PDB file of C-alpha atoms in Angstrom:
ATOM      1  CA  MET A  29     -14.149 -10.122   7.260  1.00  0.00           C
ATOM      2  CA  VAL A  30     -11.074 -12.301   6.783  1.00  0.00           C
ATOM      3  CA  ILE A  31     -12.601 -13.983   3.727  1.00  0.00           C
ATOM      4  CA  THR A  32     -13.565 -10.656   2.186  1.00  0.00           C
ATOM      5  CA  PHE A  33     -10.174  -9.041   2.803  1.00  0.00           C
ATOM      6  CA  THR A  34      -8.309 -12.081   1.504  1.00  0.00           C
ATOM      7  CA  ALA A  35     -10.453 -12.194  -1.638  1.00  0.00           C
ATOM      8  CA  ILE A  36      -9.836  -8.509  -2.368  1.00  0.00           C
ATOM      9  CA  LEU A  37      -6.075  -8.674  -1.778  1.00  0.00           C
ATOM     10  CA  LEU A  38      -5.594 -11.889  -3.752  1.00  0.00           C
ATOM     11  CA  GLY A  39      -7.772 -10.453  -6.514  1.00  0.00           C
ATOM     12  CA  LEU A  40      -5.540  -7.396  -6.735  1.00  0.00           C
ATOM     13  CA  ALA A  41      -2.471  -9.620  -6.925  1.00  0.00           C
ATOM     14  CA  ALA A  42      -4.115 -11.705  -9.639  1.00  0.00           C
ATOM     15  CA  ILE A  43      -5.011  -8.649 -11.727  1.00  0.00           C
ATOM     16  CA  ILE A  44      -1.786  -6.677 -11.183  1.00  0.00           C
ATOM     17  CA  TYR A  45       1.045  -9.099 -11.925  1.00  0.00           C
ATOM     18  CA  PRO A  46       3.939  -7.102 -10.331  1.00  0.00           C
ATOM     19  CA  LEU A  47       2.211  -7.281  -6.948  1.00  0.00           C
ATOM     20  CA  ARG A  48       2.919 -11.014  -6.799  1.00  0.00           C
ATOM     21  CA  ARG A  49       6.650 -10.291  -6.557  1.00  0.00           C
ATOM     22  CA  ASN A  50       6.417  -7.244  -4.295  1.00  0.00           C
ATOM     23  CA  ALA A  51       7.422  -8.440  -0.831  1.00  0.00           C
ATOM     24  CA  PHE A  52       6.146  -5.259   0.796  1.00  0.00           C
ATOM     25  CA  TYR A  53       2.682  -5.694  -0.738  1.00  0.00           C
ATOM     26  CA  ILE A  54       2.659  -9.225   0.665  1.00  0.00           C
ATOM     27  CA  LEU A  55       3.672  -7.798   4.062  1.00  0.00           C
ATOM     28  CA  SER A  56       0.871  -5.247   3.855  1.00  0.00           C
ATOM     29  CA  SER A  57      -1.630  -7.945   2.865  1.00  0.00           C
ATOM     30  CA  ALA A  58      -0.551 -10.115   5.789  1.00  0.00           C
ATOM     31  CA  MET A  59      -0.995  -7.188   8.178  1.00  0.00           C
ATOM     32  CA  VAL A  60      -4.481  -6.439   6.793  1.00  0.00           C
ATOM     33  CA  ILE A  61      -5.593 -10.064   7.032  1.00  0.00           C
ATOM     34  CA  GLY A  62      -4.061 -10.434  10.500  1.00  0.00           C
ATOM     35  CA  SER A  63      -5.843  -7.291  11.683  1.00  0.00           C
ATOM     36  CA  ALA A  64      -9.124  -8.557  10.288  1.00  0.00           C
ATOM     37  CA  TYR A  65      -8.638 -11.894  12.012  1.00  0.00           C
ATOM     38  CA  TYR A  66      -7.944 -10.176  15.339  1.00  0.00           C
ATOM     39  CA  ILE A  67     -10.985  -7.884  15.058  1.00  0.00           C
ATOM     40  CA  GLU A  68     -13.215 -10.740  13.970  1.00  0.00           C
ATOM     41  CA  THR A  69     -12.182 -13.095  16.764  1.00  0.00           C
ATOM     42  CA  HIS A  70     -11.990 -10.567  19.620  1.00  0.00           C
ATOM     43  CA  HIS A  71     -14.503  -7.825  18.882  1.00  0.00           C
ATOM     44  CA  PHE A  72     -17.189  -8.265  16.224  1.00  0.00           C
ATOM     45  CA  ARG A  73     -18.054  -9.941  12.956  1.00  0.00           C
ATOM     46  CA  THR A  74     -19.510  -8.507   9.797  1.00  0.00           C
ATOM     47  CA  SER A  75     -21.077 -10.123   6.776  1.00  0.00           C
ATOM     48  CA  ILE A  76     -19.178 -10.696   3.565  1.00  0.00           C
ATOM     49  CA  PHE A  77     -18.897  -7.660   1.223  1.00  0.00           C
ATOM     50  CA  THR A  78     -21.155  -5.335   3.230  1.00  0.00           C
ATOM     51  CA  TYR A  79     -20.734  -1.584   3.369  1.00  0.00           C
ATOM     52  CA  LYS A  80     -19.223  -1.804   6.874  1.00  0.00           C
ATOM     53  CA  THR A  81     -16.778  -4.525   5.804  1.00  0.00           C
ATOM     54  CA  MET A  82     -15.597  -2.512   2.815  1.00  0.00           C
ATOM     55  CA  LEU A  83     -15.032   0.593   4.952  1.00  0.00           C
ATOM     56  CA  LEU A  84     -13.055  -1.474   7.461  1.00  0.00           C
ATOM     57  CA  PHE A  85     -11.005  -2.882   4.589  1.00  0.00           C
ATOM     58  CA  LEU A  86     -10.181   0.616   3.349  1.00  0.00           C
ATOM     59  CA  VAL A  87      -9.094   1.740   6.823  1.00  0.00           C
ATOM     60  CA  PHE A  88      -6.954  -1.363   7.417  1.00  0.00           C
ATOM     61  CA  HIS A  89      -5.512  -1.207   3.907  1.00  0.00           C
ATOM     62  CA  ILE A  90      -4.516   2.462   4.102  1.00  0.00           C
ATOM     63  CA  ILE A  91      -2.855   2.019   7.486  1.00  0.00           C
ATOM     64  CA  CYS A  92      -1.012  -1.181   6.537  1.00  0.00           C
ATOM     65  CA  ILE A  93       0.110  -0.063   3.058  1.00  0.00           C
ATOM     66  CA  ASN A  94       1.580   3.125   4.536  1.00  0.00           C
ATOM     67  CA  ILE A  95       3.437   1.168   7.215  1.00  0.00           C
ATOM     68  CA  SER A  96       4.743  -1.243   4.561  1.00  0.00           C
ATOM     69  CA  THR A  97       5.813   1.609   2.282  1.00  0.00           C
ATOM     70  CA  PHE A  98       7.652   3.301   5.135  1.00  0.00           C
ATOM     71  CA  ILE A  99       9.420   0.011   5.900  1.00  0.00           C
ATOM     72  CA  ALA A 100      10.289  -0.374   2.194  1.00  0.00           C
ATOM     73  CA  TYR A 101      11.946   3.054   2.196  1.00  0.00           C
ATOM     74  CA  TRP A 102      13.880   2.186   5.344  1.00  0.00           C
ATOM     75  CA  PHE A 103      14.962  -1.128   3.830  1.00  0.00           C
ATOM     76  CA  ASP A 104      16.009   0.521   0.553  1.00  0.00           C
ATOM     77  CA  LYS A 105      17.959   3.283   2.297  1.00  0.00           C
ATOM     78  CA  ARG A 106      19.761   0.735   4.458  1.00  0.00           C
ATOM     79  CA  ALA A 107      20.585  -1.410   1.419  1.00  0.00           C
ATOM     80  CA  ALA A 108      21.887   1.660  -0.436  1.00  0.00           C
ATOM     81  CA  GLN A 109      24.205   2.518   2.450  1.00  0.00           C
ATOM     82  CA  LYS A 110      25.556  -1.039   2.616  1.00  0.00           C
ATOM     83  CA  HIS A 111      25.801  -1.440  -1.180  1.00  0.00           C
ATOM     84  CA  GLN A 112      23.402  -4.392  -1.114  1.00  0.00           C
ATOM     85  CA  TRP A 113      20.449  -5.478  -3.226  1.00  0.00           C
ATOM     86  CA  ARG A 114      17.932  -2.612  -3.448  1.00  0.00           C
ATOM     87  CA  VAL A 115      14.171  -2.390  -3.608  1.00  0.00           C
ATOM     88  CA  ARG A 116      13.074  -1.822  -7.215  1.00  0.00           C
ATOM     89  CA  GLU A 117      11.712   1.646  -7.918  1.00  0.00           C
ATOM     90  CA  ASN A 118       8.684   0.113  -9.631  1.00  0.00           C
ATOM     91  CA  ASP A 119       7.853  -1.702  -6.394  1.00  0.00           C
ATOM     92  CA  LEU A 120       8.072   1.544  -4.447  1.00  0.00           C
ATOM     93  CA  HIS A 121       5.879   3.327  -6.987  1.00  0.00           C
ATOM     94  CA  MET A 122       3.311   0.511  -6.901  1.00  0.00           C
ATOM     95  CA  LEU A 123       3.075   0.845  -3.113  1.00  0.00           C
ATOM     96  CA  GLU A 124       2.622   4.604  -3.496  1.00  0.00           C
ATOM     97  CA  PHE A 125      -0.136   4.117  -6.068  1.00  0.00           C
ATOM     98  CA  LEU A 126      -1.978   1.655  -3.816  1.00  0.00           C
ATOM     99  CA  GLY A 127      -2.274   4.303  -1.112  1.00  0.00           C
ATOM    100  CA  GLY A 128       1.144   4.322   0.514  1.00  0.00           C
ATOM    101  CA  TRP A 129       2.151   7.786  -0.613  1.00  0.00           C
ATOM    102  CA  ILE A 130       1.984   9.169   2.944  1.00  0.00           C
ATOM    103  CA  GLY A 131       4.346   6.442   4.166  1.00  0.00           C
ATOM    104  CA  ALA A 132       6.556   7.211   1.165  1.00  0.00           C
ATOM    105  CA  LEU A 133       6.602  10.907   2.002  1.00  0.00           C
ATOM    106  CA  LEU A 134       7.515  10.158   5.621  1.00  0.00           C
ATOM    107  CA  GLY A 135      10.202   7.719   4.469  1.00  0.00           C
ATOM    108  CA  GLN A 136      11.654  10.325   2.131  1.00  0.00           C
ATOM    109  CA  LYS A 137      11.724  13.002   4.822  1.00  0.00           C
ATOM    110  CA  ILE A 138      12.937  10.894   7.744  1.00  0.00           C
ATOM    111  CA  PHE A 139      15.537   8.815   5.888  1.00  0.00           C
ATOM    112  CA  HIS A 140      16.476  11.554   3.352  1.00  0.00           C
ATOM    113  CA  HIS A 141      15.981   8.950   0.673  1.00  0.00           C
ATOM    114  CA  LYS A 142      15.024   9.501  -2.983  1.00  0.00           C
ATOM    115  CA  THR A 143      14.581  13.226  -2.376  1.00  0.00           C
ATOM    116  CA  SER A 144      17.154  14.568  -4.828  1.00  0.00           C
ATOM    117  CA  LYS A 145      16.475  12.210  -7.732  1.00  0.00           C
ATOM    118  CA  LYS A 146      14.289  14.293 -10.076  1.00  0.00           C
ATOM    119  CA  SER A 147      13.004  11.387 -12.177  1.00  0.00           C
ATOM    120  CA  TYR A 148      11.899   9.529  -9.062  1.00  0.00           C
ATOM    121  CA  GLN A 149      10.178  12.575  -7.605  1.00  0.00           C
ATOM    122  CA  SER A 150       8.257  13.258 -10.818  1.00  0.00           C
ATOM    123  CA  MET A 151       7.061   9.638 -10.929  1.00  0.00           C
ATOM    124  CA  TYR A 152       6.151   9.843  -7.224  1.00  0.00           C
ATOM    125  CA  LYS A 153       3.961  12.875  -7.914  1.00  0.00           C
ATOM    126  CA  LEU A 154       2.430  11.142 -10.928  1.00  0.00           C
ATOM    127  CA  MET A 155       1.520   8.146  -8.730  1.00  0.00           C
ATOM    128  CA  ILE A 156      -0.318  10.430  -6.311  1.00  0.00           C
ATOM    129  CA  ILE A 157      -2.242  12.059  -9.171  1.00  0.00           C
ATOM    130  CA  MET A 158      -3.073   8.652 -10.669  1.00  0.00           C
ATOM    131  CA  GLU A 159      -4.295   7.354  -7.309  1.00  0.00           C
ATOM    132  CA  PHE A 160      -6.614  10.324  -6.833  1.00  0.00           C
ATOM    133  CA  ALA A 161      -7.863   9.931 -10.398  1.00  0.00           C
ATOM    134  CA  ALA A 162      -8.555   6.222  -9.813  1.00  0.00           C
ATOM    135  CA  VAL A 163     -10.434   6.991  -6.586  1.00  0.00           C
ATOM    136  CA  TYR A 164     -12.467   9.643  -8.392  1.00  0.00           C
ATOM    137  CA  ILE A 165     -13.348   7.244 -11.219  1.00  0.00           C
ATOM    138  CA  ILE A 166     -14.368   4.519  -8.771  1.00  0.00           C
ATOM    139  CA  LEU A 167     -16.527   6.902  -6.735  1.00  0.00           C
ATOM    140  CA  LYS A 168     -18.107   8.232  -9.912  1.00  0.00           C
ATOM    141  CA  PHE A 169     -18.785   4.667 -11.136  1.00  0.00           C
ATOM    142  CA  LEU A 170     -20.451   3.815  -7.806  1.00  0.00           C
ATOM    143  CA  ASN A 171     -22.545   7.009  -8.011  1.00  0.00           C
ATOM    144  CA  LEU A 172     -21.149   8.228  -4.702  1.00  0.00           C
ATOM    145  CA  ILE A 173     -20.227  11.626  -6.162  1.00  0.00           C
TER     146      ILE A 173
END
């Protein structure tokens, strides 16, 4: 599982250049790989790139990317209040596109952050639409729908 998850996450970073500089994507990847290591050493093992492994990856990825996105919103709100270096909006949008839109929504509601900026909100909604479109295309390509 660890090998599979690492290969997928490093492959994404290799294909999508901005992910290499996104500290919160790296945090999410570390949490996914750490979770896989824990499950593999304490509970069960699966073969490389099996159906079960891919489903586990999706579950771990969705949970970890949402936690990382929520943390990114907290970090950005705190930096904004202290007039410090901020998280780039492109980094936040990339996290949203990769599945962290629920964490982003919670971060916006709890921290009251990025809620009144119209351009940000329109891009946020576009990221959600693009994510659903990408999932649809992938499922269609795999003949699952």
